[in-house]
PDB file of C-alpha atoms in Angstrom:
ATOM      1  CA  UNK A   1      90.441 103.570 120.712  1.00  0.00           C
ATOM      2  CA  UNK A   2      90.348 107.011 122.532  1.00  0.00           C
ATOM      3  CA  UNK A   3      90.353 110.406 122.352  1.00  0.00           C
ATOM      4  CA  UNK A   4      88.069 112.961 120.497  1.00  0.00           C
ATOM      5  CA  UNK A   5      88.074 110.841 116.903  1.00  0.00           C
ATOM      6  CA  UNK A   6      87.559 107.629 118.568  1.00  0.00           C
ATOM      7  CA  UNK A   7      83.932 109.274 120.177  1.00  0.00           C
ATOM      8  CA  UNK A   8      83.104 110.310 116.495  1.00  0.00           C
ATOM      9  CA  UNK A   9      83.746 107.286 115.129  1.00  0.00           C
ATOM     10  CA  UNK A  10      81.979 105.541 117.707  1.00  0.00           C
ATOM     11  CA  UNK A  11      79.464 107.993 117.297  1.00  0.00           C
ATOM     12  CA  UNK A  12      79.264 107.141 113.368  1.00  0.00           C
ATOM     13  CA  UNK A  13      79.612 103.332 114.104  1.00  0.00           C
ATOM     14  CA  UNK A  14      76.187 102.055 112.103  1.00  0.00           C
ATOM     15  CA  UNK A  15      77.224 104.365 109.070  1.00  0.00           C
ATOM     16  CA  UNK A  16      80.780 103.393 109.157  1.00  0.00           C
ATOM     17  CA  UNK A  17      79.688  98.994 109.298  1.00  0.00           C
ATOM     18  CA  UNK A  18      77.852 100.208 106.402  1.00  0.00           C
ATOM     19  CA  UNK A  19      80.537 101.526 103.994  1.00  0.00           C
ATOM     20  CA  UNK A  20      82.007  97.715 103.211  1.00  0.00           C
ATOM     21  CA  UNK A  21      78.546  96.725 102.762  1.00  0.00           C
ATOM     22  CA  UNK A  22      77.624  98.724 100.022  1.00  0.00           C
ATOM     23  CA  UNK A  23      77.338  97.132  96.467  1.00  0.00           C
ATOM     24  CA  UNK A  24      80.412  98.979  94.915  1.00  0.00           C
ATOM     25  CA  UNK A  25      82.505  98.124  97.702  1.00  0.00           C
ATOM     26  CA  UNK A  26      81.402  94.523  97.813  1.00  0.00           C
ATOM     27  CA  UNK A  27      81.961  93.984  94.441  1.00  0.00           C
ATOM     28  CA  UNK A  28      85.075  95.509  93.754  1.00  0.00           C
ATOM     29  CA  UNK A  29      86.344  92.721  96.800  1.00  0.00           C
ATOM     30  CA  UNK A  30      84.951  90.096  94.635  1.00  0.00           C
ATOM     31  CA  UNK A  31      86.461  91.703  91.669  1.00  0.00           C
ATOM     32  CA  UNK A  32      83.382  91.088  89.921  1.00  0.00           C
ATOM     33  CA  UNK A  33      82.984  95.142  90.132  1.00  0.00           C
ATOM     34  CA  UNK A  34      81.966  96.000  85.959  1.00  0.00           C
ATOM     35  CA  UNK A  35      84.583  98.474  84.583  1.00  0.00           C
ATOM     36  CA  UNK A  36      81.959 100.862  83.446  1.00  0.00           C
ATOM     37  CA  UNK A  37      81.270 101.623  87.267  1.00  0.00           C
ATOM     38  CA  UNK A  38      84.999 101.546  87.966  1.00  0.00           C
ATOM     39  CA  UNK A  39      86.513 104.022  85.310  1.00  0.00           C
ATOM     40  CA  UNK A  40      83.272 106.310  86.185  1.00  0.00           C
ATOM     41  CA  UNK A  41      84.382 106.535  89.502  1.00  0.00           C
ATOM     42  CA  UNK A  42      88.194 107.057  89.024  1.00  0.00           C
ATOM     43  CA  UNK A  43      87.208 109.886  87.035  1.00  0.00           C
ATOM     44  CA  UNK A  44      84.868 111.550  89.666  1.00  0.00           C
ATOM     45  CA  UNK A  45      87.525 110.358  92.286  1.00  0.00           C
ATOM     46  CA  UNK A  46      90.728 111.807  90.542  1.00  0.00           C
ATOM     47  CA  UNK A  47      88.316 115.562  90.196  1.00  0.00           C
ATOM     48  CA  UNK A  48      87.940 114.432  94.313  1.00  0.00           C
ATOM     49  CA  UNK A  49      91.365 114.733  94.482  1.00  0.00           C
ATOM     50  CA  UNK A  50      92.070 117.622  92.909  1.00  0.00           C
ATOM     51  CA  UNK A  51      89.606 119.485  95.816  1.00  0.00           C
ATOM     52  CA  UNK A  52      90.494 117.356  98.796  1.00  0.00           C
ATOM     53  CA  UNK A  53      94.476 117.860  98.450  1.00  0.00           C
ATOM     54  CA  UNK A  54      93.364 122.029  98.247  1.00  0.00           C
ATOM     55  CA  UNK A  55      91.894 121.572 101.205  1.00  0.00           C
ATOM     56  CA  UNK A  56      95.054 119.104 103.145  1.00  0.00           C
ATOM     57  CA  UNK A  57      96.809 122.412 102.060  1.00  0.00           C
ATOM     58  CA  UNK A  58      94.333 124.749 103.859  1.00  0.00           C
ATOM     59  CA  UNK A  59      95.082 122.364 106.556  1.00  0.00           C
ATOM     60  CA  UNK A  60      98.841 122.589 106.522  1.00  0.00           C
ATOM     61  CA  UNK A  61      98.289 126.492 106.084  1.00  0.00           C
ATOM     62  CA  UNK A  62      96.299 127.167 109.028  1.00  0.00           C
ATOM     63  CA  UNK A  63      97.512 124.503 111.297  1.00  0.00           C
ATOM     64  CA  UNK A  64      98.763 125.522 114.534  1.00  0.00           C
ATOM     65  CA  UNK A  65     101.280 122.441 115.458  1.00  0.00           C
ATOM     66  CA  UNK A  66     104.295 122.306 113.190  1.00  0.00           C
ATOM     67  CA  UNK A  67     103.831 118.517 113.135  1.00  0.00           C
ATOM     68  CA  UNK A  68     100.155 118.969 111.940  1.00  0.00           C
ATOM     69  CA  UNK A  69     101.745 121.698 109.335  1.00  0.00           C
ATOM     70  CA  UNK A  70     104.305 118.918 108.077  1.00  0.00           C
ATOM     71  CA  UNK A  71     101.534 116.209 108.085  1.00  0.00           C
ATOM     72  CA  UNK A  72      99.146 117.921 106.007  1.00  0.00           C
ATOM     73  CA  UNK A  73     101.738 119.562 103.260  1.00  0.00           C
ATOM     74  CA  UNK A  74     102.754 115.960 102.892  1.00  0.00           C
ATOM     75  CA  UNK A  75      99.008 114.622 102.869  1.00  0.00           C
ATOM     76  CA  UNK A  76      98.346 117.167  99.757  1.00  0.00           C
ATOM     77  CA  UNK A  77     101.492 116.164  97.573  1.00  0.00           C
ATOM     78  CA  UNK A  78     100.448 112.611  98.253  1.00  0.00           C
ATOM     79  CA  UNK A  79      97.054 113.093  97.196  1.00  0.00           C
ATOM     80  CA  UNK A  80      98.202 114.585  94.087  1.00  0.00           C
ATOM     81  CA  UNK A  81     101.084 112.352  92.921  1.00  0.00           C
ATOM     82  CA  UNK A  82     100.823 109.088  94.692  1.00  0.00           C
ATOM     83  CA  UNK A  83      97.269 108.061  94.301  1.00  0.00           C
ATOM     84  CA  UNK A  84      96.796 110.097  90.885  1.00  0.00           C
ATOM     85  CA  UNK A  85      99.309 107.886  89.848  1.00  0.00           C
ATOM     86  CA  UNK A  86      97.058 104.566  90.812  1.00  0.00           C
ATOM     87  CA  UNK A  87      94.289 106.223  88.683  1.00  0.00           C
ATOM     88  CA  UNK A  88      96.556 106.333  85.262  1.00  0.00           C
ATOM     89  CA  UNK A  89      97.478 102.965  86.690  1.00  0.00           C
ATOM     90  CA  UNK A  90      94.214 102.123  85.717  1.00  0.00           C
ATOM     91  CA  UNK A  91      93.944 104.746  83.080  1.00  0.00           C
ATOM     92  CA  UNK A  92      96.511 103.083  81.004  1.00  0.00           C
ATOM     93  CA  UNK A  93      95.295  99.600  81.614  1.00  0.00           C
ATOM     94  CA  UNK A  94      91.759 100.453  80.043  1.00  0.00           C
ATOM     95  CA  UNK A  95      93.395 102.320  77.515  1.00  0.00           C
ATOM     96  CA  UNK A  96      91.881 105.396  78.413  1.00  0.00           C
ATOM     97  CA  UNK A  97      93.180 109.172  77.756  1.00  0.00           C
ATOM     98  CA  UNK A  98      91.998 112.379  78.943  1.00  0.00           C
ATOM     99  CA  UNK A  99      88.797 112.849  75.955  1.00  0.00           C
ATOM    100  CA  UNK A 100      87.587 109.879  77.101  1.00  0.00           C
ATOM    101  CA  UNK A 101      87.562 111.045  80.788  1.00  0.00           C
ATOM    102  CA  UNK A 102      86.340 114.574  79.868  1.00  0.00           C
ATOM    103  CA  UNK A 103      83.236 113.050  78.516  1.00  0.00           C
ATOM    104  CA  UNK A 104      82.263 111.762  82.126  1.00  0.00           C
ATOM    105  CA  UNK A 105      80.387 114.365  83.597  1.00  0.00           C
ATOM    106  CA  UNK A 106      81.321 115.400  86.941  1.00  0.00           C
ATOM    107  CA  UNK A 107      78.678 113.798  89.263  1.00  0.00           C
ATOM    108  CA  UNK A 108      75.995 116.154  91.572  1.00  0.00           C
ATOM    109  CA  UNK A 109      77.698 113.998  94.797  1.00  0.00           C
ATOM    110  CA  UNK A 110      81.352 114.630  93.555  1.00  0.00           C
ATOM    111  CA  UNK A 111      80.878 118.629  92.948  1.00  0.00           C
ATOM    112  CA  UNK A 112      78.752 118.496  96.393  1.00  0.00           C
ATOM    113  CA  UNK A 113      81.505 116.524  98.572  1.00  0.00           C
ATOM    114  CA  UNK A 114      84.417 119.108  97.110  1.00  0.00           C
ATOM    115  CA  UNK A 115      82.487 122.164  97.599  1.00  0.00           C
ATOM    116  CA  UNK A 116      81.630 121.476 101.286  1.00  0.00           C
ATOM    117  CA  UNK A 117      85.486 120.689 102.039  1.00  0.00           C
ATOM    118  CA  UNK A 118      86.158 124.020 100.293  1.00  0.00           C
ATOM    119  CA  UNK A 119      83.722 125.646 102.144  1.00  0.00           C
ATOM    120  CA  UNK A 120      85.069 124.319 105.418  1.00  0.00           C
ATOM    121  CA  UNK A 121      88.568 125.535 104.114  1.00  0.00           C
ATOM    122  CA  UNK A 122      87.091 128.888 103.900  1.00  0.00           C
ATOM    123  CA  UNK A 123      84.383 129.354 106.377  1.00  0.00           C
ATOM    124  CA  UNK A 124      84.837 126.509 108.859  1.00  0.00           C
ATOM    125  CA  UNK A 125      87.977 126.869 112.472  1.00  0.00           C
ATOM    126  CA  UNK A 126      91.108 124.863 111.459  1.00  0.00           C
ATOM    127  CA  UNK A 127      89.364 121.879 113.890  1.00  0.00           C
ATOM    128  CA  UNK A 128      86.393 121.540 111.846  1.00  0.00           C
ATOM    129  CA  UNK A 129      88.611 121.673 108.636  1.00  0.00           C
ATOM    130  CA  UNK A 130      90.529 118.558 110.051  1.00  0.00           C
ATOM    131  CA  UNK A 131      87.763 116.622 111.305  1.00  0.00           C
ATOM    132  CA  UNK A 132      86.035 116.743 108.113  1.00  0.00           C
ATOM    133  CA  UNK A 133      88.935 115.774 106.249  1.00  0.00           C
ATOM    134  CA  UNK A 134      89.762 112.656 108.638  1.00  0.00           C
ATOM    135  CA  UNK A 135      86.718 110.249 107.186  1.00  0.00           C
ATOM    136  CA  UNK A 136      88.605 110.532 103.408  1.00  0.00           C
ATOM    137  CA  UNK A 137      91.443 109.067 105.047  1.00  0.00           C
ATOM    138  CA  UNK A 138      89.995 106.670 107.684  1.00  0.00           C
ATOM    139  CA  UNK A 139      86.887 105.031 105.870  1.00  0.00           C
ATOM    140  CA  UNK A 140      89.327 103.834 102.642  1.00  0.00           C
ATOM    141  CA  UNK A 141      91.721 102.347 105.111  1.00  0.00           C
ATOM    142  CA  UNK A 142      88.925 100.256 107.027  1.00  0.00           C
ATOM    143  CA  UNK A 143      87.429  99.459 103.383  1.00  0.00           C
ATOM    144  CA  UNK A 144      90.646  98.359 102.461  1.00  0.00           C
ATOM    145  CA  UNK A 145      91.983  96.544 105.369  1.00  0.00           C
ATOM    146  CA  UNK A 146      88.755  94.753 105.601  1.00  0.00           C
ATOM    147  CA  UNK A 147      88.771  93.411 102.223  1.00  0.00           C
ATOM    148  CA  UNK A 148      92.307  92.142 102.653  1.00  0.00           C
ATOM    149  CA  UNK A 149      91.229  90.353 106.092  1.00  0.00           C
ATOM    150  CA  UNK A 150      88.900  88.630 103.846  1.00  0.00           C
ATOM    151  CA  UNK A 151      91.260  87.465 101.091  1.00  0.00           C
ATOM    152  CA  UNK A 152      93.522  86.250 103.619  1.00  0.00           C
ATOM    153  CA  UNK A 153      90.600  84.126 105.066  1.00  0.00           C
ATOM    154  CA  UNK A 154      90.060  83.081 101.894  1.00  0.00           C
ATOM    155  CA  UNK A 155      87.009  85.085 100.778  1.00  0.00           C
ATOM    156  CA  UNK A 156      87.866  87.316  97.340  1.00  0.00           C
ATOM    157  CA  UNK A 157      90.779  85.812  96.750  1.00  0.00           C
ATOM    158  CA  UNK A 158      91.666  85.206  93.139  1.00  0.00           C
ATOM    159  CA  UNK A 159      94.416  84.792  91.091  1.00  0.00           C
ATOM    160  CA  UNK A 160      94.439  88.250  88.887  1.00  0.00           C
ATOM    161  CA  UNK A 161      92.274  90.327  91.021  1.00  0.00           C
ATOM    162  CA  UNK A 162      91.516  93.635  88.671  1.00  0.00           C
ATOM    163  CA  UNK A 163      91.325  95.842  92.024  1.00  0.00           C
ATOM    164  CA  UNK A 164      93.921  94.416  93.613  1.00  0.00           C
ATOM    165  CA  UNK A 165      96.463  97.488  93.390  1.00  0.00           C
ATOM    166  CA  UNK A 166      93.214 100.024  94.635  1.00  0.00           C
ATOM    167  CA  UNK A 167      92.923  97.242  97.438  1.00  0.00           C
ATOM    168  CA  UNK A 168      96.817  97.610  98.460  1.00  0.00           C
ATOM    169  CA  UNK A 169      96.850 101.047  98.193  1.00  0.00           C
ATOM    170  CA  UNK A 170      94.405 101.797 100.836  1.00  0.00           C
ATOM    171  CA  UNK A 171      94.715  98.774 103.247  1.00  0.00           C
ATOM    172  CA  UNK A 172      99.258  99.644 103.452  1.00  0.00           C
ATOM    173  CA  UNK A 173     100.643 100.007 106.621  1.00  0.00           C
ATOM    174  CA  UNK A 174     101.367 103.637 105.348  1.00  0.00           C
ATOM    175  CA  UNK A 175      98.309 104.630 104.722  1.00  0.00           C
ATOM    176  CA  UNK A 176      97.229 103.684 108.192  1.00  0.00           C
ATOM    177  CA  UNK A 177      99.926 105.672 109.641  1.00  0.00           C
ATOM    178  CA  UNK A 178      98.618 108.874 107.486  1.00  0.00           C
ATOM    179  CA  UNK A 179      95.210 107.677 109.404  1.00  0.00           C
ATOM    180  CA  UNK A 180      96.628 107.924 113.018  1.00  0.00           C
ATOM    181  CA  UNK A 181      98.168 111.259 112.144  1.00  0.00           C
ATOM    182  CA  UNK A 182      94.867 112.840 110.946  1.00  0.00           C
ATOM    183  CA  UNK A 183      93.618 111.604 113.750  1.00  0.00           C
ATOM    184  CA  UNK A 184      96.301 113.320 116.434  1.00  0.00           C
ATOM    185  CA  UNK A 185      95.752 116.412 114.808  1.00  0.00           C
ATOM    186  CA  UNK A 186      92.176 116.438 115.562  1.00  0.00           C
ATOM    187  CA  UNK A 187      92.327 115.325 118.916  1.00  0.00           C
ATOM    188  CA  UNK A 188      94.825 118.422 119.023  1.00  0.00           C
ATOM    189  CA  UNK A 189      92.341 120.452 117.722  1.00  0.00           C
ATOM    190  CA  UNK A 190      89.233 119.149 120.024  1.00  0.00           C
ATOM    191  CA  UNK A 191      91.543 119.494 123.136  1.00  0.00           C
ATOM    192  CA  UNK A 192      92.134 123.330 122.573  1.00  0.00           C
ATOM    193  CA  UNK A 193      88.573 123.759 121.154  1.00  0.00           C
ATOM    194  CA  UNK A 194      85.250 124.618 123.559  1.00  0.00           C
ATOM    195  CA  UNK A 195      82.015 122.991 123.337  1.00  0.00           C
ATOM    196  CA  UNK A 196      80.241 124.716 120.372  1.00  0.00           C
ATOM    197  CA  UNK A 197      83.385 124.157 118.360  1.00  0.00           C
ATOM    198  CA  UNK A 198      83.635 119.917 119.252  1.00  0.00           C
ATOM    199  CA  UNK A 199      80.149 120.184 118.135  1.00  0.00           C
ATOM    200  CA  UNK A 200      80.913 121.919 114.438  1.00  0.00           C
ATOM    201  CA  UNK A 201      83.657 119.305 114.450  1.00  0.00           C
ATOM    202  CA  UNK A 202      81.768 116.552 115.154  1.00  0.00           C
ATOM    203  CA  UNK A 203      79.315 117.697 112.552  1.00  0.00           C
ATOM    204  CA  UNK A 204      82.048 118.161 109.970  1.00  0.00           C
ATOM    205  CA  UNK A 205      82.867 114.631 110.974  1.00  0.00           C
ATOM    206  CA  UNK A 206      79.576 112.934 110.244  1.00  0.00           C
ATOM    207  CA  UNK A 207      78.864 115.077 106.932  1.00  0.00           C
ATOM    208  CA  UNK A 208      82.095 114.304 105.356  1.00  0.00           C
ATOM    209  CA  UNK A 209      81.378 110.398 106.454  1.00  0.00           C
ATOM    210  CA  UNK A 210      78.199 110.850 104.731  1.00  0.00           C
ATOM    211  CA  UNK A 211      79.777 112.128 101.427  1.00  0.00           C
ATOM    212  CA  UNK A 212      81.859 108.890 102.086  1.00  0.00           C
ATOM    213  CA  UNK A 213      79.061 106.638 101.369  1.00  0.00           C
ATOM    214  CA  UNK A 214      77.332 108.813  98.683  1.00  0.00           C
ATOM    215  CA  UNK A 215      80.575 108.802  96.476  1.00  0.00           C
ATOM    216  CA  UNK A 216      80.765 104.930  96.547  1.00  0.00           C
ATOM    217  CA  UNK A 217      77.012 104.980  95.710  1.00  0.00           C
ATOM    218  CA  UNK A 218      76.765 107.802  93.159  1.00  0.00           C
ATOM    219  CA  UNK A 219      79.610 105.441  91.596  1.00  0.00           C
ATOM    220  CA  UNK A 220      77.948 102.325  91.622  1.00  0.00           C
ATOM    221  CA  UNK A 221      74.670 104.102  89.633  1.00  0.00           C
ATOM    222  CA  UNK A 222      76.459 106.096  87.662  1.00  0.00           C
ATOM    223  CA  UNK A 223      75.048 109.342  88.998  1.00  0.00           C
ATOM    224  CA  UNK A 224      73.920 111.264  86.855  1.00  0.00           C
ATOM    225  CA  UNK A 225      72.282 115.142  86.576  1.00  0.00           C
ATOM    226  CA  UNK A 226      68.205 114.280  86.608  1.00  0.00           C
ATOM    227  CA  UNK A 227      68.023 117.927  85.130  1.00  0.00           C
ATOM    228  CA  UNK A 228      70.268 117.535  82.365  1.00  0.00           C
ATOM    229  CA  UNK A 229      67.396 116.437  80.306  1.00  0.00           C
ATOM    230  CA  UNK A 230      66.058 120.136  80.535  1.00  0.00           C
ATOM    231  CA  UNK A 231      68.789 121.556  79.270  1.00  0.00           C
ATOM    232  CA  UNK A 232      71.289 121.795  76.162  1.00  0.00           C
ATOM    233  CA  UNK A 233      73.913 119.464  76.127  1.00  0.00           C
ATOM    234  CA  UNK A 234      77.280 120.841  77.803  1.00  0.00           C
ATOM    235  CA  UNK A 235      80.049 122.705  76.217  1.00  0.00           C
TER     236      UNK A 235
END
């Protein structure tokens, strides 16, 4: 790989190995993932969704490249329709409607990871904006792919796997094409960009990568608020 988003993945490489490793991840390849964990984290990831396609329309509204403007529009709808749509997939399957999701709180990691890409939609350059945007799309597709590598060597492979639509979703040819755009529009946006900006970008980069492997964590325990026991219960 080269380019600008090749050095910050390379520069990310020991977090990144890390991401299939964790216990959600693993898990869910096995399909031995427990529902519990799994419908808590559709519901923190379809709230996710709600503030990452916002800020794929921030994108689109401040990009400079009409190709980056048409790639990020598109980016938002999908994130809305396409991949809410695998969530009341699921929804439906565990018989689940929309009390039953209100009751799960939204976790401290969830509410953090939207409010900093709404805060880089606000606050951060256009560049910075994208590059903390690209992990979302590039850590599910190497989660993916890399559980379907491993099913087709014969590891995880079973008959009715429960994830298996989440594992198609994210490991499709499609999806890895929405990766290489993300990634030309921030190797745009580094080319144009001087020193002190690369270096918000690549933070950008690395923070939102980090909010990668919190959300898959948080998920796994069930995150909850330590300080809700302080307080009343929520309204």
């Amino acid at each position: 790989m080269t380019g600008f988003s090749a050095r910050l993945w390379d520069e990310t490489a020991a977090l990144q190995r890390e991401m299939p490793l964790l216990p959600f991840n693993v898990e869910l390849a096995e399909g031995t993932l427990s529902r519990d964990r799994f419908q808590f984290y559709l519901a923190q990831d379809a709230r996710y969704l709600v503030g990452f396609g916002r800020a794929l329309a921030a994108a689109a509204a401040r990009a400079p490249e009409v190709d980056d403007v048409a790639f990020f529009a598109g980016a938002a709808r999908e994130a809305i329709e396409v991949e809410r749509a695998l969530h009341a997939g699921y929804f439906a399957r565990y018989g689940l409607d929309q009390e039953d999701l209100d009751r799960i709180e939204t976790s401290p990691t969830c509410l953090a990871y939207t409010s900093y890409l709404a805060a880089l939609a606000t606050t951060g350059s256009v560049g910075e904006l994208m590059a903390g945007l690209l992990p979302c799309f590039w850590v599910y597709h190497e989660v993916g792919t890399d559980i379907v590598r491993r099913q087709r060597t014969g590891a995880h492979r079973t008959t009715d796997h429960p994830y298996q639509a989440w594992i198609d979703t994210y490991a499709d040819e499609e999806f890895g094409q929405a990766v290489a755009r993300c990634r030309q529009a921030v190797d745009r946006a580094a080319e144009s960009a001087g020193a002190a900006e690369r270096a918000a970008m690549a933070r950008a980069f690395t923070r939102a990568s980090e909010y990668e492997w919190l959300f898959w964590d948080s998920a796994y325990r069930r995150e909850q608020w330590p300080t809700r026991r302080f307080l009343p219960a929520p309204r």
